[in-house]
Coordinates of C-alpha atoms in Angstrom, one line a residue:
Chain A
M7 CA 0.1 0.0 0.1
K8 CA 3.1 2.7 0.3
D9 CA 3.4 5.0 -2.0
S10 CA 6.8 4.7 -4.0
R11 CA 5.8 6.8 -6.8
N12 CA 7.3 10.5 -7.0
L13 CA 5.1 13.4 -6.4
V14 CA 3.8 13.9 -9.5
E15 CA 3.0 10.9 -10.3
S16 CA 1.3 10.1 -6.8
L17 CA -0.6 13.8 -6.9
G18 CA -0.9 15.0 -10.3
R19 CA 0.5 17.9 -11.9
G20 CA -2.0 20.2 -11.3
Y21 CA -1.8 19.5 -7.7
I22 CA 1.6 20.3 -7.9
N23 CA 1.7 23.4 -9.7
D24 CA -1.1 24.7 -7.4
W25 CA 0.1 23.8 -4.1
F26 CA 4.2 24.0 -4.8
Q27 CA 4.3 27.1 -6.5
E28 CA 7.5 28.8 -5.8
A29 CA 8.3 26.3 -3.2
H30 CA 12.0 26.2 -2.6
F31 CA 15.2 23.4 -2.4
M32 CA 18.7 22.8 -2.5
H33 CA 19.7 20.5 -5.1
E34 CA 23.3 19.8 -5.0
G35 CA 24.4 22.4 -3.1
K36 CA 22.1 25.3 -5.0
L37 CA 19.1 27.1 -3.7
Y38 CA 15.7 26.8 -6.8
Y39 CA 12.4 27.6 -6.6
L40 CA 10.0 25.5 -8.3
Y41 CA 8.2 27.1 -11.1
R42 CA 6.3 24.7 -12.9
V43 CA 5.9 21.4 -13.9
E44 CA 5.6 21.2 -17.3
S45 CA 5.2 17.4 -17.9
N46 CA 5.2 14.3 -16.0
D47 CA 9.0 14.0 -16.8
F48 CA 10.9 17.1 -15.9
F49 CA 9.7 20.4 -14.0
Y50 CA 10.9 24.2 -14.3
A51 CA 12.7 26.0 -11.5
V52 CA 14.7 29.1 -10.9
P53 CA 17.8 28.8 -9.6
Y54 CA 19.7 31.9 -7.4
G55 CA 22.5 33.6 -9.0
E56 CA 26.0 34.5 -7.4
D57 CA 24.3 37.9 -6.1
G58 CA 21.6 36.0 -4.0
E59 CA 18.9 36.7 -6.3
P60 CA 16.6 34.4 -8.5
N61 CA 18.0 34.3 -12.1
H62 CA 15.3 34.3 -14.5
N63 CA 17.2 34.0 -17.3
N64 CA 18.6 31.0 -16.5
M65 CA 15.5 28.7 -16.1
T66 CA 16.4 25.2 -15.4
R67 CA 14.4 21.9 -16.1
L68 CA 15.1 19.0 -14.3
P69 CA 13.2 15.5 -14.2
T70 CA 10.4 15.2 -12.0
S71 CA 12.4 11.9 -10.7
L72 CA 14.0 14.3 -7.7
L73 CA 10.1 14.9 -6.3
T74 CA 10.8 11.7 -4.3
G75 CA 8.4 13.2 -1.4
F76 CA 7.2 16.5 0.6
S77 CA 10.7 16.4 2.5
F78 CA 12.2 17.2 -0.8
F79 CA 11.3 20.8 0.1
K80 CA 12.6 20.7 4.0
Y81 CA 14.5 23.5 5.0
P82 CA 16.6 24.3 8.0
E83 CA 15.5 25.4 11.5
L84 CA 14.2 29.2 11.3
G85 CA 15.0 31.5 13.5
Y86 CA 18.0 34.0 14.0
R87 CA 20.4 34.5 10.7
N88 CA 22.8 37.0 9.8
L89 CA 22.8 39.5 6.8
K90 CA 25.9 41.1 5.8
V91 CA 25.4 44.5 5.0
G92 CA 28.1 46.5 3.9
D93 CA 30.6 46.2 6.8
A94 CA 27.4 45.5 9.6
N95 CA 25.9 42.8 10.1
L96 CA 22.0 42.5 10.5
V97 CA 20.1 39.8 12.8
V98 CA 16.8 39.1 11.6
L99 CA 15.0 36.6 13.0
L100 CA 13.0 34.3 10.3
S101 CA 9.6 32.3 10.8
S102 CA 7.0 31.2 8.5
T103 CA 3.5 31.6 8.4
R104 CA 1.1 28.1 8.2
T105 CA -0.7 28.6 5.1
A106 CA -2.6 26.5 2.5
R107 CA 1.0 25.9 0.2
R108 CA 3.5 23.8 1.0
G109 CA 7.2 24.7 1.1
L110 CA 8.8 28.2 2.1
S111 CA 7.7 30.5 -0.9
F112 CA 8.5 34.1 -1.0
G113 CA 4.7 34.7 0.4
C114 CA 4.9 32.8 3.7
L115 CA 8.9 33.5 4.9
N116 CA 8.3 36.6 7.6
A117 CA 11.9 38.5 9.2
G118 CA 11.7 40.5 12.2
V119 CA 14.7 42.2 13.4
P120 CA 15.7 42.4 17.1
S121 CA 14.7 46.0 18.1
V122 CA 18.1 47.3 19.3
F123 CA 18.8 47.3 15.1
Q124 CA 16.4 50.3 15.0
L125 CA 18.7 52.5 15.9
F126 CA 21.6 51.7 13.6
P127 CA 22.0 52.4 10.2
E128 CA 22.2 48.6 8.6
N129 CA 18.2 48.8 9.8
R130 CA 17.9 50.3 6.7
A131 CA 18.6 47.7 4.3
L132 CA 15.7 45.8 5.2
Q133 CA 13.1 49.1 4.8
L134 CA 15.1 50.3 1.0
G135 CA 15.2 46.7 -0.2
I136 CA 19.0 46.1 -0.5
V137 CA 18.4 43.6 1.9
N138 CA 15.0 41.9 -0.2
Q139 CA 13.2 38.3 0.0
S140 CA 15.4 36.6 -1.9
H141 CA 18.7 37.7 0.2
L142 CA 16.2 36.2 3.5
M143 CA 15.0 33.1 1.6
K144 CA 19.4 32.7 0.9
Q145 CA 19.8 32.8 4.8
A146 CA 16.8 30.7 5.5
F147 CA 18.4 27.7 3.2
D148 CA 21.7 28.0 3.4
P149 CA 22.6 29.9 6.5
T150 CA 26.0 31.9 7.7
F151 CA 26.4 31.7 11.3
I152 CA 28.8 33.4 13.2
S153 CA 30.7 31.5 15.7
F154 CA 30.6 33.1 19.5
A155 CA 34.4 33.3 19.5
E156 CA 34.6 35.1 15.8
G157 CA 31.6 37.5 16.7
L158 CA 32.4 38.8 20.4
P159 CA 35.4 40.9 19.9
R160 CA 33.4 42.8 17.6
L161 CA 30.8 43.4 18.7
L162 CA 32.9 44.6 22.0
N163 CA 34.7 46.3 19.6
G164 CA 31.8 48.4 18.7
D165 CA 31.7 47.2 15.0
I166 CA 28.6 45.5 14.9
V167 CA 25.4 45.6 16.7
G168 CA 25.0 41.7 17.1
F169 CA 24.9 38.4 15.5
A170 CA 23.5 35.0 15.9
I171 CA 25.4 32.3 16.3
N172 CA 22.9 29.2 15.5
S173 CA 18.9 29.9 14.5
K174 CA 18.4 30.0 18.4
V175 CA 20.8 32.2 19.9
A176 CA 21.9 35.6 19.0
V177 CA 23.8 38.3 21.1
M178 CA 23.8 42.0 21.1
L179 CA 23.8 45.1 22.6
D180 CA 20.8 45.9 25.1
A181 CA 19.9 49.3 24.6
E182 CA 17.6 48.9 27.7
A183 CA 21.1 48.1 29.9
R184 CA 21.5 51.1 32.2
T185 CA 25.2 50.0 33.6
D186 CA 27.5 46.9 32.9
P187 CA 26.4 44.1 31.5
Y188 CA 25.5 45.8 28.2
Y189 CA 25.5 43.1 26.0
K190 CA 22.7 40.6 26.1
I191 CA 22.0 37.1 24.6
M192 CA 18.6 35.8 23.3
F193 CA 17.3 32.5 23.3
R194 CA 14.3 32.1 20.9
E195 CA 13.5 35.7 21.6
E196 CA 14.5 36.0 25.4
R197 CA 16.4 37.3 27.2
A198 CA 18.5 34.3 28.5
G199 CA 21.9 35.9 29.5
R200 CA 24.1 38.6 29.6
I201 CA 27.5 39.9 28.6
S202 CA 30.1 42.5 30.4
S203 CA 32.1 44.7 28.6
D204 CA 35.1 42.6 29.5
G205 CA 33.3 39.6 27.9
E206 CA 32.3 37.9 30.8
V207 CA 28.7 35.6 30.2
I208 CA 26.2 35.3 32.6
I209 CA 23.5 33.0 31.8
T210 CA 20.3 33.7 33.5
N211 CA 17.7 31.2 32.6
K212 CA 18.3 28.7 35.0
T213 CA 17.2 26.0 32.6
L214 CA 19.7 26.7 29.9
S215 CA 22.7 26.9 32.4
R216 CA 21.9 23.7 33.2
S217 CA 21.7 22.5 30.2
R218 CA 24.6 21.6 27.4
L219 CA 22.5 24.7 25.0
S220 CA 25.2 26.4 26.7
E221 CA 27.8 25.0 25.3
V222 CA 28.3 27.4 22.5
F223 CA 29.4 30.1 24.6
N224 CA 32.7 27.7 25.6
R225 CA 33.2 26.1 22.5
G226 CA 33.4 29.6 20.4
Chain B
M8 CA -1.3 29.4 35.3
D9 CA -0.8 27.0 37.5
N10 CA -0.2 23.6 36.6
S11 CA -2.8 22.0 39.3
T12 CA -5.4 23.8 37.4
N13 CA -8.0 21.6 35.2
L14 CA -8.2 22.2 31.7
R15 CA -12.0 21.8 32.0
D16 CA -12.6 24.9 34.5
L17 CA -10.2 27.1 32.0
F18 CA -12.5 26.5 28.8
T19 CA -16.2 25.3 27.8
M20 CA -14.9 22.1 25.8
R21 CA -16.5 18.8 24.9
S22 CA -15.9 16.2 26.9
P23 CA -16.7 12.2 25.9
G24 CA -18.9 12.2 28.9
R25 CA -18.1 9.4 31.9
P26 CA -14.6 8.8 32.8
V27 CA -13.2 5.0 31.2
P28 CA -14.6 2.7 33.7
E29 CA -11.9 1.5 36.2
E30 CA -12.3 -2.0 34.6
A31 CA -10.4 -0.9 31.6
A32 CA -7.5 0.1 32.5
D33 CA -5.8 -2.7 31.9
H34 CA -7.4 -2.8 28.7
R35 CA -4.7 -2.0 25.6
W36 CA -7.1 1.1 24.8
S37 CA -7.4 2.5 27.8
D38 CA -8.6 5.9 26.9
Y39 CA -11.0 7.4 25.0
L40 CA -9.8 7.9 21.6
G41 CA -11.0 8.9 17.8
L42 CA -9.9 8.2 14.5
E43 CA -9.5 9.9 11.6
L44 CA -8.4 8.0 8.3
E45 CA -8.3 10.0 4.8
L46 CA -8.0 7.7 1.9
E47 CA -8.5 8.3 -1.8
G48 CA -9.3 5.6 -4.4
I49 CA -12.2 4.5 -3.4
P50 CA -14.8 5.1 -6.0
D51 CA -17.9 3.7 -3.8
P52 CA -16.8 3.6 -0.1
P53 CA -18.8 1.3 1.7
R54 CA -21.0 2.7 5.0
V55 CA -18.9 1.2 8.2
Q56 CA -20.3 0.4 11.4
W57 CA -18.9 2.3 14.2
W58 CA -17.7 5.1 11.5
L59 CA -18.8 7.9 10.0
L60 CA -17.9 8.5 6.5
H61 CA -17.2 12.1 5.0
E62 CA -16.1 13.8 1.4
D63 CA -12.8 15.5 2.2
G64 CA -12.2 18.6 -0.2
S65 CA -8.6 18.2 0.7
L66 CA -8.3 15.3 -1.2
R67 CA -8.8 14.4 -4.9
N68 CA -12.0 12.1 -4.9
G69 CA -11.6 11.3 -1.3
W70 CA -12.9 10.6 2.2
E71 CA -12.0 10.6 5.3
Y72 CA -13.6 8.0 7.9
V73 CA -14.0 9.1 11.4
T74 CA -14.8 7.4 14.1
E75 CA -18.5 8.1 15.5
A76 CA -17.5 9.1 19.0
P77 CA -14.7 9.1 21.3
L78 CA -13.9 4.9 22.0
Y79 CA -12.2 2.9 24.0
G80 CA -11.2 -0.7 25.2
E81 CA -13.1 -3.1 23.3
D82 CA -15.4 -0.7 21.1
V83 CA -12.1 0.3 20.0
E84 CA -11.3 -3.1 18.9
L85 CA -14.7 -3.6 16.9
A86 CA -14.0 -0.4 15.3
L87 CA -11.2 -1.2 13.7
D88 CA -12.3 -5.0 12.8
S89 CA -15.5 -3.1 11.3
F90 CA -13.3 -1.0 9.1
Y91 CA -10.7 -3.5 8.3
D92 CA -13.1 -6.1 7.0
R93 CA -15.1 -3.8 4.9
V94 CA -12.5 -1.4 3.6
D95 CA -9.4 -3.9 2.2
S96 CA -8.0 -0.9 -0.7
W97 CA -7.5 2.6 -1.1
D98 CA -4.5 4.5 -2.6
A99 CA -2.4 5.7 0.0
N100 CA -0.7 8.4 -1.4
P101 CA 1.4 11.7 0.5
R102 CA -1.8 14.0 0.4
T103 CA -3.8 11.8 2.6
S104 CA -3.1 11.1 6.6
T105 CA -4.2 9.7 9.9
H106 CA -4.8 11.5 13.0
I107 CA -5.5 10.0 16.7
H108 CA -7.1 12.4 19.2
V109 CA -6.7 11.1 22.8
D110 CA -9.1 12.8 25.8
F111 CA -7.3 15.1 27.9
S112 CA -10.8 17.2 29.2
R113 CA -10.2 15.4 32.6
E114 CA -5.8 16.4 32.6
T115 CA -4.4 19.6 34.2
V116 CA -2.6 22.7 33.0
G117 CA 0.7 20.5 34.0
T118 CA 0.1 17.1 32.6
L119 CA -0.6 19.9 29.2
R120 CA 2.5 21.1 29.7
S121 CA 4.5 17.8 29.8
M122 CA 2.9 16.2 27.0
V123 CA 4.2 19.0 25.0
V124 CA 7.2 19.2 26.3
I125 CA 7.7 15.4 25.8
V126 CA 6.5 15.5 22.7
Y127 CA 8.8 18.5 21.6
A128 CA 12.0 16.5 22.5
L129 CA 10.5 13.3 20.7
E130 CA 9.6 15.1 17.7
A131 CA 12.4 14.5 15.4
G132 CA 12.1 10.9 16.0
L133 CA 8.6 11.1 15.4
Y134 CA 8.9 12.3 12.0
D135 CA 11.7 10.5 11.2
V136 CA 10.2 7.0 13.1
I137 CA 7.0 7.4 11.4
G138 CA 7.5 9.0 7.9
V139 CA 10.2 12.3 7.9
D140 CA 7.3 13.0 5.0
R141 CA 4.8 14.6 7.3
K142 CA 7.0 16.7 8.8
W143 CA 6.6 18.9 5.2
A144 CA 3.3 18.0 4.4
G145 CA 2.1 21.6 5.8
Y146 CA -0.7 19.9 8.1
A147 CA 1.5 18.4 11.1
A148 CA 4.3 20.9 11.2
P149 CA 6.4 20.2 13.9
L150 CA 5.9 22.7 17.4
R151 CA 9.3 24.1 16.8
E152 CA 8.3 26.3 14.0
M153 CA 5.1 27.1 16.6
S154 CA 5.8 31.1 17.5
V155 CA 7.8 30.8 20.3
N156 CA 5.4 33.3 22.0
R157 CA 3.0 30.6 22.1
L158 CA 4.9 28.0 23.1
R159 CA 6.1 30.4 26.1
N160 CA 2.6 31.3 26.9
L161 CA 1.7 27.8 26.3
L162 CA 4.6 26.2 29.0
S163 CA 5.6 28.9 31.5
P164 CA 4.0 29.0 34.9
D165 CA 4.0 33.4 34.5
S166 CA 1.7 33.3 32.0
S167 CA -2.4 34.8 32.7
A168 CA -4.9 32.4 32.2
L169 CA -5.7 34.7 29.2
S170 CA -2.6 34.1 27.3
F171 CA -2.7 30.2 28.1
V172 CA -5.9 29.9 27.1
E173 CA -5.2 31.9 23.7
A174 CA -2.4 30.1 23.1
V175 CA -4.2 27.0 23.5
G176 CA -6.3 28.6 20.3
S177 CA -9.7 28.3 19.3
G178 CA -9.5 25.1 17.2
R179 CA -9.9 26.5 14.0
G180 CA -7.6 28.1 11.2
N181 CA -3.8 27.7 10.9
E182 CA -3.2 27.3 14.7
R183 CA -4.2 24.2 14.1
Y184 CA -1.6 22.5 11.9
Y185 CA 0.7 20.9 13.9
G186 CA 1.7 17.5 14.4
L187 CA 0.4 17.7 18.3
N188 CA -2.6 19.9 17.6
I189 CA -3.2 21.4 21.0
S190 CA -6.3 23.8 19.9
S191 CA -8.2 20.5 19.8
L192 CA -8.9 20.8 23.2
R193 CA -11.3 23.8 22.4
R194 CA -13.5 22.2 20.1
H195 CA -13.3 18.3 21.0
G196 CA -11.2 17.7 25.0
S197 CA -9.3 16.5 22.8
L198 CA -5.3 16.0 21.9
E199 CA -4.9 15.8 18.0
F200 CA -1.8 13.7 16.9
R201 CA -1.4 14.7 12.9
Y202 CA 1.9 12.8 12.5
F203 CA 1.0 10.2 10.9
P204 CA 0.7 9.4 7.2
G205 CA -2.4 7.7 5.7
G206 CA -3.5 4.4 4.7
P207 CA -1.9 2.2 7.6
D208 CA -2.2 -1.2 7.8
R209 CA -4.2 -2.4 11.1
E210 CA -1.0 -3.3 12.7
E211 CA 0.7 0.0 12.0
L212 CA -2.6 1.9 12.9
E213 CA -2.7 0.3 16.2
S214 CA 0.8 1.0 17.2
W215 CA 0.7 4.7 16.8
M216 CA -2.0 4.1 19.3
D217 CA -0.2 2.4 21.5
L218 CA 2.2 5.4 21.0
V219 CA -0.5 8.1 21.2
L220 CA -1.6 6.4 24.4
A221 CA 1.4 6.1 26.2
I222 CA 2.7 9.6 25.8
K223 CA -0.3 10.5 27.5
R224 CA 0.4 8.7 30.5
M225 CA 4.1 9.5 30.2
A226 CA 3.0 13.2 30.7
M227 CA 0.6 12.3 33.1
E228 CA 3.5 10.6 35.7
I229 CA 6.0 12.5 34.5
S230 CA 5.6 16.6 35.7
L231 CA 8.4 19.4 34.1
D232 CA 10.0 19.3 37.6
R233 CA 10.4 15.1 37.9
L234 CA 12.0 15.7 34.0
E235 CA 14.0 18.1 34.9
Q236 CA 15.0 16.4 38.0
E237 CA 15.2 12.9 36.8
A238 CA 16.7 13.6 32.3
T239 CA 19.9 15.1 33.5
T240 CA 21.7 13.1 31.1
P241 CA 20.8 11.8 27.9
Q242 CA 21.2 8.2 29.5
D243 CA 19.0 9.0 32.5
M244 CA 16.4 10.7 30.0
V245 CA 16.0 7.3 27.9
S246 CA 15.9 5.3 30.4
L247 CA 12.9 7.8 31.7
F248 CA 11.3 7.6 28.9
A249 CA 11.6 3.6 28.1
G250 CA 9.4 3.3 31.1
F251 CA 6.6 4.4 28.9
L252 CA 6.8 4.2 25.6
P253 CA 6.8 1.3 23.2
G254 CA 9.8 -1.0 23.3
S255 CA 9.7 -1.1 19.5
F256 CA 9.3 2.7 19.3
M257 CA 12.3 3.3 21.4
E258 CA 14.3 1.3 19.4
K259 CA 13.8 2.8 16.0
L260 CA 13.9 6.1 17.9
I261 CA 17.5 6.2 19.3
S262 CA 18.4 4.2 15.5
C263 CA 17.0 7.1 13.9
V264 CA 17.5 10.2 16.0
P265 CA 21.2 11.0 18.1
V266 CA 19.9 10.7 21.8
E267 CA 22.1 14.2 22.0
D268 CA 19.4 15.4 19.7
I269 CA 16.4 14.0 21.8
F270 CA 18.3 15.2 25.1
R271 CA 19.0 18.6 23.8
A272 CA 15.4 18.8 22.5
L273 CA 14.0 18.4 25.7
W274 CA 16.0 20.9 27.4
E275 CA 15.4 23.6 25.1
A276 CA 11.5 23.3 25.8
M277 CA 12.1 23.4 29.1
A278 CA 14.2 26.3 28.3
V279 CA 11.4 28.3 26.5
A280 CA 9.4 27.7 29.5
E281 CA 11.4 29.9 31.8
R282 CA 10.7 33.8 30.9
T283 CA 13.8 36.4 32.1
P284 CA 11.9 38.3 34.9
E285 CA 11.6 41.9 34.0
Y286 CA 9.7 44.7 33.2
R287 CA 8.4 44.9 29.8
R288 CA 7.4 48.1 28.3
E289 CA 5.0 49.6 26.0
V290 CA 7.4 51.9 24.2
P291 CA 10.9 50.9 25.1
L292 CA 13.3 53.4 26.4
I293 CA 16.9 53.9 25.3
F294 CA 19.9 54.0 27.8
L295 CA 22.5 56.1 26.6
N296 CA 25.2 53.8 28.1
P297 CA 28.6 53.6 26.9
M298 CA 28.6 50.8 24.3
L299 CA 25.4 52.3 22.9
I300 CA 27.1 55.6 21.9
K301 CA 30.3 54.0 21.1
V302 CA 28.5 51.4 18.5
A303 CA 26.7 54.5 17.5
A304 CA 29.4 56.9 16.9
K305 CA 31.2 54.2 14.9
R306 CA 27.7 53.0 12.9
H307 CA 26.6 56.3 12.1
N308 CA 30.0 57.4 11.8
L309 CA 29.9 60.5 13.8
S310 CA 32.4 63.4 13.8
E311 CA 34.2 64.1 17.1
E312 CA 31.2 67.5 17.4
G313 CA 28.4 64.7 17.1
K314 CA 30.2 62.3 19.3
L315 CA 30.4 64.6 21.9
A316 CA 26.7 66.0 20.8
L317 CA 25.4 62.1 22.1
Q318 CA 27.3 62.4 25.4
R319 CA 25.9 65.0 26.2
A320 CA 22.2 63.8 26.0
A321 CA 23.7 60.8 27.9
D322 CA 24.7 63.1 30.5
T323 CA 21.4 64.8 30.6
L324 CA 18.8 63.0 29.6
G325 CA 19.9 59.3 30.7
V326 CA 16.8 57.8 28.8
V327 CA 15.4 58.9 25.8
S328 CA 12.6 57.3 23.5
L329 CA 13.1 56.3 19.5
Q330 CA 12.0 59.3 18.7
D331 CA 14.3 61.3 20.7
W332 CA 17.1 59.1 19.7
N333 CA 16.7 60.1 16.2
R334 CA 16.3 63.3 17.0
I335 CA 19.8 63.6 18.9
L336 CA 21.4 61.7 16.3
S337 CA 20.1 63.7 13.2
G338 CA 21.6 66.8 15.7
A339 CA 24.8 65.1 16.1
K340 CA 24.9 64.8 12.3
G341 CA 24.7 68.1 12.0
T342 CA 21.4 67.9 10.6
S343 CA 18.4 70.1 12.4
S344 CA 15.9 67.6 13.0
T345 CA 13.1 69.2 10.6
S346 CA 15.4 69.2 8.1
T347 CA 13.6 67.3 4.7
N348 CA 17.9 66.3 3.9
N349 CA 17.3 62.9 6.2
P350 CA 15.4 60.6 3.5
F351 CA 15.3 57.9 5.7
R352 CA 14.0 59.7 9.0
D353 CA 10.5 59.2 8.5
E354 CA 11.1 55.7 7.9
I355 CA 13.1 54.9 10.7
L356 CA 10.0 56.2 13.1
N357 CA 7.4 55.0 11.4
F358 CA 9.5 51.5 11.0
H359 CA 8.2 48.6 13.5
L360 CA 10.6 45.7 13.8
G361 CA 11.0 44.9 10.3
M362 CA 7.9 42.5 10.4
R363 CA 5.7 42.2 7.8
S364 CA 2.1 42.4 9.1
V365 CA -0.1 39.5 9.6
N366 CA -2.5 40.6 7.5
D367 CA 0.3 41.1 4.3
H368 CA 0.9 37.3 5.4
H369 CA -2.7 36.3 4.9
R370 CA -3.1 38.2 1.4
D371 CA -0.2 36.6 0.0
S372 CA -0.9 32.9 0.8
S373 CA -3.8 33.0 -1.0
Y374 CA -5.0 29.7 -1.9
P375 CA -5.1 28.2 -5.3
P376 CA -8.5 28.4 -7.1
G377 CA -11.1 25.5 -6.1
Y378 CA -8.9 23.8 -3.5
G379 CA -8.2 26.0 -0.4
E380 CA -11.9 26.8 0.7
H381 CA -12.8 23.7 0.2
E382 CA -9.7 22.4 2.3
V383 CA -10.5 24.5 5.1
I384 CA -14.0 24.2 5.4
D385 CA -14.6 20.5 5.0
D386 CA -12.0 19.7 7.6
D387 CA -14.0 21.7 9.9
E388 CA -17.3 20.3 9.3
V389 CA -16.1 16.7 9.6
E390 CA -14.2 18.0 13.1
D391 CA -17.6 19.7 14.4
E392 CA -19.1 16.2 14.3
S393 CA -16.5 14.3 15.7
W394 CA -13.2 13.1 16.8

């Protein structure tokens, strides 16, 4: 009774075109989105170029045999991401809206920016479209995280406002701190610790400090 | 929201009626269960005793068999006998799924919290053991994709009753499309497990029902405090879990997912539950601390005079609003606060955390013509009648 057919064979072309339009996927290390299933044998996909934008002039034909299941459209856990904006680093928080469509498409990818970034010019990158949905999508699928050891000196030196260590943990300047520690550790959108200006880490989330999640600060 | 609060005291919910009699406690199906079996490829679906039959708009020529009422004990056996005798072939494609409800109407807030944390920890393995495609099907998303605020409001002992009830959800709309559908509580008094693909054979379906009941029993026995005290190493956690979960599932789980990952997910869920006690302002204030001034000087490329202006503001004001911050910076950069030379000024003031509004997302996620509306409406209708 188990289904060994590909998605086009088992669900039909129309279904895939309706429900998976613009669903993004990684194939051979490259980001694409599904444009249209043209026949039972192949579908068209739009690849991302080196500039991080979808390259519509380079539409690619891929075999439908790749579409072995919904997990073809899998993506890494969303959450914190870094976006390079000139010499600055903008931390964004990615999430997806639950919709009737499958996969991650432009319409269901949301981005928020931690409030401290409102105080600095890198925030304008989103407002002005310098960073757009395509760049966010690229980071969703192919994140570039900054290790604690690499990011902390830059933060303490005032070169960056904050950085994401992984999808769950980000470190940033605390604009609501009267006194040192002037930096905060965010764990899934909640302050979980502080860092003083001499680099001392204080985990305030008791559960986090007891668990192995705090390893990220020791490992660097 | 106290852990000992009864869920039925928080909102009106349907309940299967009488508690399961004590003599049923030793039966394999010792708790009320409800089943929804979505199937395609049955042109002339037979009527089956114990089951309601619905056309399902989310499927293509598909049907959904739903147990007429919550069942326990021998009645579950009879319903399964009846179904598998009468329905013997179907097309099990990835569009179809199987949902299992378990009664939660008599449980407490604490048991629900334990349930969510346990499922959160097991979830990666659940998808791997049951069929990883379900994770990406759109209607059975992992709990870790749930908005962290919703999750925190469910789990945190500091949540108000209102925020807890809101986090449970109304049972309608997209809030139910998680592998563990908590919002089913409001409509049916049950928790709905949506992790399972469509078209299982009887043995497979029974193994999933065993698993759901075992997870519930575990949640009833193990409070979050006990989990915190006893699951201190990955090995301790496995021993604890193995005391409740079916052996065959545990074997597959451990072979699919590194124990460390399950352990990390368990603690992650418990860490999410912990709120940082701090005053939350409606309008955030900006404390002009030395590090903020240092970063502002660099990031805004301020001149020495500009830095002095910012330092003066820090010395005299100490704390400012976002509007004041922008005004001070305009001054520090040598631009009058009323100048029209700064093209970004209004955008900065009006920009709300870079978020696109929820309504924008809903507009973006329009349903393809002819499918989406049916999908939602029909699903609701089915769930109205029974679980």
